[in-house]
Amino acid sequence: GQIVTLKIFEDNSLVRDAFAENGQAKVLVIDGGGSLRCALIGDQLAVLAQKNGWAGAVVYGCIRDSADIERIDVGIRALNTHPLKSVKRGVGERNIVVTFGGVSFKPGAWLYADEDGIIVSDQPLS
């Protein structure tokens, strides 16, 4: 799907805001600073993403409720899992270029993912 980006740190307020919008054919790329101290997505946010048509999310950070998320029809990839919820302060940036894992994710570019990895393209591949 087409990339929408967030740059946040241990605060998932903007994730909820994004997933509450129409996400038809979009992927939320979350630069969570690589934090392994709390989760940025849980099962309730994954259900919200599915309900609003999001194709998925890539999280440079953690998720929680991974067994439940696996059964939800939205693709979510993250560094790890953590049981602790994040804080809610509404702090972060949206639709800026974020870079992690040696890849720059530009809003509007296209992201394709499966069990083996992620491909990012400036143009749709199909």
Short mmCIF file of N, CA and C in Angstrom, two decimals, residues 36-121:
data_model
loop_
_atom_site.label_atom_id
_atom_site.label_comp_id
_atom_site.label_asym_id
_atom_site.label_seq_id
_atom_site.Cartn_x
_atom_site.Cartn_y
_atom_site.Cartn_z
N LEU A 36 12.20 -0.53 22.74
CA LEU A 36 11.72 -1.85 23.15
C LEU A 36 11.10 -1.79 24.54
N ARG A 37 10.69 -0.58 25.00
CA ARG A 37 10.19 -0.39 26.36
C ARG A 37 8.67 -0.38 26.47
N CYS A 38 7.95 -0.31 25.35
CA CYS A 38 6.49 -0.36 25.38
C CYS A 38 5.99 -0.67 23.98
N ALA A 39 4.70 -0.98 23.87
CA ALA A 39 4.09 -1.32 22.59
C ALA A 39 3.39 -0.10 21.98
N LEU A 40 3.47 0.00 20.66
CA LEU A 40 2.82 1.10 19.95
C LEU A 40 1.51 0.68 19.29
N ILE A 41 1.32 -0.62 19.09
CA ILE A 41 0.07 -1.15 18.53
C ILE A 41 -0.33 -2.38 19.34
N GLY A 42 -1.62 -2.45 19.66
CA GLY A 42 -2.20 -3.63 20.30
C GLY A 42 -3.38 -4.12 19.48
N ASP A 43 -4.08 -5.12 19.99
CA ASP A 43 -5.17 -5.71 19.22
C ASP A 43 -6.28 -4.72 18.90
N GLN A 44 -6.62 -3.82 19.82
CA GLN A 44 -7.69 -2.87 19.55
C GLN A 44 -7.34 -1.91 18.41
N LEU A 45 -6.10 -1.46 18.35
CA LEU A 45 -5.69 -0.60 17.24
C LEU A 45 -5.63 -1.39 15.93
N ALA A 46 -5.24 -2.65 15.99
CA ALA A 46 -5.22 -3.48 14.78
C ALA A 46 -6.63 -3.68 14.24
N VAL A 47 -7.60 -3.89 15.13
CA VAL A 47 -9.00 -4.01 14.70
C VAL A 47 -9.47 -2.70 14.07
N LEU A 48 -9.12 -1.57 14.66
CA LEU A 48 -9.48 -0.27 14.11
C LEU A 48 -8.87 -0.09 12.72
N ALA A 49 -7.62 -0.49 12.56
CA ALA A 49 -6.96 -0.40 11.25
C ALA A 49 -7.69 -1.25 10.21
N GLN A 50 -8.04 -2.46 10.59
CA GLN A 50 -8.76 -3.35 9.67
C GLN A 50 -10.10 -2.74 9.29
N LYS A 51 -10.83 -2.26 10.29
CA LYS A 51 -12.16 -1.68 10.07
C LYS A 51 -12.11 -0.52 9.08
N ASN A 52 -11.02 0.25 9.11
CA ASN A 52 -10.91 1.42 8.25
C ASN A 52 -10.08 1.19 6.99
N GLY A 53 -9.82 -0.09 6.67
CA GLY A 53 -9.25 -0.44 5.38
C GLY A 53 -7.75 -0.36 5.25
N TRP A 54 -7.02 -0.18 6.34
CA TRP A 54 -5.56 -0.12 6.26
C TRP A 54 -5.02 -1.48 5.82
N ALA A 55 -4.02 -1.45 4.92
CA ALA A 55 -3.39 -2.69 4.48
C ALA A 55 -2.47 -3.24 5.56
N GLY A 56 -1.84 -2.33 6.33
CA GLY A 56 -0.96 -2.80 7.37
C GLY A 56 -0.14 -1.70 7.99
N ALA A 57 0.87 -2.15 8.77
CA ALA A 57 1.77 -1.22 9.45
C ALA A 57 3.14 -1.87 9.61
N VAL A 58 4.16 -1.04 9.56
CA VAL A 58 5.52 -1.44 9.86
C VAL A 58 5.94 -0.59 11.05
N VAL A 59 6.38 -1.24 12.13
CA VAL A 59 6.67 -0.54 13.37
C VAL A 59 8.14 -0.71 13.75
N TYR A 60 8.86 0.41 13.80
CA TYR A 60 10.22 0.40 14.32
C TYR A 60 10.09 0.59 15.83
N GLY A 61 9.63 -0.48 16.47
CA GLY A 61 9.31 -0.51 17.88
C GLY A 61 8.56 -1.81 18.14
N CYS A 62 7.76 -1.82 19.19
CA CYS A 62 7.07 -3.05 19.61
C CYS A 62 5.56 -2.99 19.42
N ILE A 63 4.96 -4.18 19.40
CA ILE A 63 3.51 -4.34 19.44
C ILE A 63 3.18 -5.22 20.64
N ARG A 64 1.91 -5.27 21.00
CA ARG A 64 1.43 -6.17 22.06
C ARG A 64 0.25 -6.97 21.50
N ASP A 65 -0.22 -7.92 22.22
CA ASP A 65 -1.36 -8.76 21.80
C ASP A 65 -1.07 -9.45 20.46
N SER A 66 0.16 -9.91 20.29
CA SER A 66 0.59 -10.44 18.99
C SER A 66 -0.22 -11.65 18.53
N ALA A 67 -0.63 -12.53 19.44
CA ALA A 67 -1.43 -13.70 19.05
C ALA A 67 -2.78 -13.26 18.48
N ASP A 68 -3.39 -12.26 19.09
CA ASP A 68 -4.66 -11.73 18.59
C ASP A 68 -4.46 -10.98 17.27
N ILE A 69 -3.40 -10.21 17.17
CA ILE A 69 -3.12 -9.46 15.94
C ILE A 69 -2.92 -10.40 14.77
N GLU A 70 -2.30 -11.54 15.02
CA GLU A 70 -2.07 -12.52 13.95
C GLU A 70 -3.38 -12.97 13.31
N ARG A 71 -4.48 -12.95 14.05
CA ARG A 71 -5.78 -13.38 13.52
C ARG A 71 -6.57 -12.24 12.88
N ILE A 72 -6.07 -11.03 12.94
CA ILE A 72 -6.76 -9.87 12.36
C ILE A 72 -6.25 -9.66 10.94
N ASP A 73 -7.15 -9.35 10.03
CA ASP A 73 -6.79 -9.23 8.61
C ASP A 73 -6.16 -7.87 8.30
N VAL A 74 -4.99 -7.66 8.89
CA VAL A 74 -4.18 -6.47 8.60
C VAL A 74 -2.73 -6.90 8.85
N GLY A 75 -1.83 -6.59 7.93
CA GLY A 75 -0.44 -7.02 8.06
C GLY A 75 0.35 -6.08 8.95
N ILE A 76 0.90 -6.60 10.03
CA ILE A 76 1.68 -5.77 10.94
C ILE A 76 3.02 -6.44 11.20
N ARG A 77 4.10 -5.69 10.99
CA ARG A 77 5.46 -6.15 11.25
C ARG A 77 6.09 -5.19 12.24
N ALA A 78 6.84 -5.72 13.21
CA ALA A 78 7.47 -4.90 14.24
C ALA A 78 8.79 -5.54 14.65
N LEU A 79 9.58 -4.78 15.41
CA LEU A 79 10.85 -5.30 15.91
C LEU A 79 10.65 -6.42 16.92
N ASN A 80 9.63 -6.25 17.79
CA ASN A 80 9.46 -7.21 18.87
C ASN A 80 8.08 -7.01 19.50
N THR A 81 7.83 -7.73 20.57
CA THR A 81 6.60 -7.56 21.33
C THR A 81 6.95 -7.08 22.74
N HIS A 82 5.99 -6.40 23.38
CA HIS A 82 6.15 -5.94 24.76
C HIS A 82 4.75 -5.78 25.35
N PRO A 83 4.53 -6.22 26.58
CA PRO A 83 3.18 -6.17 27.14
C PRO A 83 2.74 -4.78 27.62
N LEU A 84 3.66 -3.84 27.80
CA LEU A 84 3.33 -2.53 28.36
C LEU A 84 2.74 -1.60 27.31
N LYS A 85 1.62 -0.94 27.66
CA LYS A 85 1.03 0.07 26.79
C LYS A 85 1.89 1.32 26.78
N SER A 86 1.75 2.12 25.73
CA SER A 86 2.49 3.38 25.64
C SER A 86 1.76 4.48 26.40
N VAL A 87 2.42 5.61 26.54
CA VAL A 87 1.77 6.79 27.11
C VAL A 87 0.91 7.44 26.03
N LYS A 88 0.09 8.39 26.42
CA LYS A 88 -0.81 9.08 25.49
C LYS A 88 -0.66 10.59 25.70
N ARG A 89 0.26 11.19 24.98
CA ARG A 89 0.47 12.64 25.09
C ARG A 89 0.18 13.38 23.78
N GLY A 90 -0.03 12.65 22.70
CA GLY A 90 -0.31 13.28 21.41
C GLY A 90 0.89 13.94 20.78
N VAL A 91 2.09 13.43 21.09
CA VAL A 91 3.33 14.03 20.60
C VAL A 91 3.87 13.22 19.43
N GLY A 92 4.31 13.90 18.38
CA GLY A 92 4.94 13.23 17.25
C GLY A 92 4.76 14.02 15.97
N GLU A 93 5.28 13.46 14.89
CA GLU A 93 5.19 14.09 13.57
C GLU A 93 4.57 13.12 12.59
N ARG A 94 3.91 13.69 11.58
CA ARG A 94 3.23 12.87 10.58
C ARG A 94 3.64 13.30 9.18
N ASN A 95 3.70 12.31 8.28
CA ASN A 95 4.00 12.52 6.87
C ASN A 95 5.30 13.26 6.62
N ILE A 96 6.33 12.78 7.30
CA ILE A 96 7.70 13.21 7.03
C ILE A 96 8.48 11.98 6.61
N VAL A 97 9.62 12.16 5.95
CA VAL A 97 10.46 11.02 5.61
C VAL A 97 11.06 10.47 6.90
N VAL A 98 10.91 9.17 7.12
CA VAL A 98 11.51 8.51 8.27
C VAL A 98 12.49 7.46 7.76
N THR A 99 13.57 7.27 8.49
CA THR A 99 14.60 6.32 8.07
C THR A 99 14.95 5.39 9.23
N PHE A 100 14.88 4.11 8.95
CA PHE A 100 15.35 3.09 9.89
C PHE A 100 15.64 1.83 9.10
N GLY A 101 16.49 0.98 9.64
CA GLY A 101 16.86 -0.26 8.94
C GLY A 101 17.54 -0.01 7.62
N GLY A 102 18.15 1.16 7.47
CA GLY A 102 18.83 1.49 6.22
C GLY A 102 17.89 1.88 5.09
N VAL A 103 16.62 2.11 5.39
CA VAL A 103 15.64 2.45 4.36
C VAL A 103 14.96 3.78 4.72
N SER A 104 14.81 4.65 3.73
CA SER A 104 14.03 5.87 3.91
C SER A 104 12.63 5.62 3.40
N PHE A 105 11.65 5.88 4.24
CA PHE A 105 10.24 5.69 3.90
C PHE A 105 9.63 7.07 3.65
N LYS A 106 9.22 7.30 2.40
CA LYS A 106 8.66 8.59 2.00
C LYS A 106 7.15 8.50 1.92
N PRO A 107 6.45 9.45 2.51
CA PRO A 107 4.99 9.46 2.36
C PRO A 107 4.62 9.45 0.88
N GLY A 108 3.66 8.59 0.53
CA GLY A 108 3.21 8.50 -0.85
C GLY A 108 3.92 7.43 -1.65
N ALA A 109 5.08 6.95 -1.19
CA ALA A 109 5.75 5.84 -1.87
C ALA A 109 4.95 4.57 -1.59
N TRP A 110 5.36 3.46 -2.17
CA TRP A 110 4.62 2.21 -2.04
C TRP A 110 5.44 1.19 -1.27
N LEU A 111 4.78 0.46 -0.39
CA LEU A 111 5.42 -0.56 0.42
C LEU A 111 4.73 -1.89 0.19
N TYR A 112 5.54 -2.92 -0.01
CA TYR A 112 5.05 -4.28 -0.19
C TYR A 112 5.75 -5.16 0.83
N ALA A 113 5.03 -6.00 1.53
CA ALA A 113 5.64 -6.83 2.57
C ALA A 113 5.04 -8.22 2.56
N ASP A 114 5.86 -9.18 2.95
CA ASP A 114 5.39 -10.53 3.22
C ASP A 114 6.25 -11.10 4.34
N GLU A 115 6.18 -12.40 4.55
CA GLU A 115 6.91 -13.02 5.65
C GLU A 115 8.42 -12.88 5.51
N ASP A 116 8.90 -12.64 4.29
CA ASP A 116 10.34 -12.61 4.03
C ASP A 116 10.95 -11.22 4.05
N GLY A 117 10.15 -10.18 4.01
CA GLY A 117 10.73 -8.85 4.01
C GLY A 117 9.83 -7.79 3.46
N ILE A 118 10.44 -6.62 3.22
CA ILE A 118 9.73 -5.42 2.78
C ILE A 118 10.43 -4.84 1.56
N ILE A 119 9.65 -4.39 0.61
CA ILE A 119 10.15 -3.66 -0.56
C ILE A 119 9.48 -2.31 -0.59
N VAL A 120 10.26 -1.26 -0.85
CA VAL A 120 9.73 0.09 -0.97
C VAL A 120 10.02 0.59 -2.37
N SER A 121 9.02 1.18 -3.01
CA SER A 121 9.15 1.69 -4.37
C SER A 121 8.50 3.05 -4.49
#
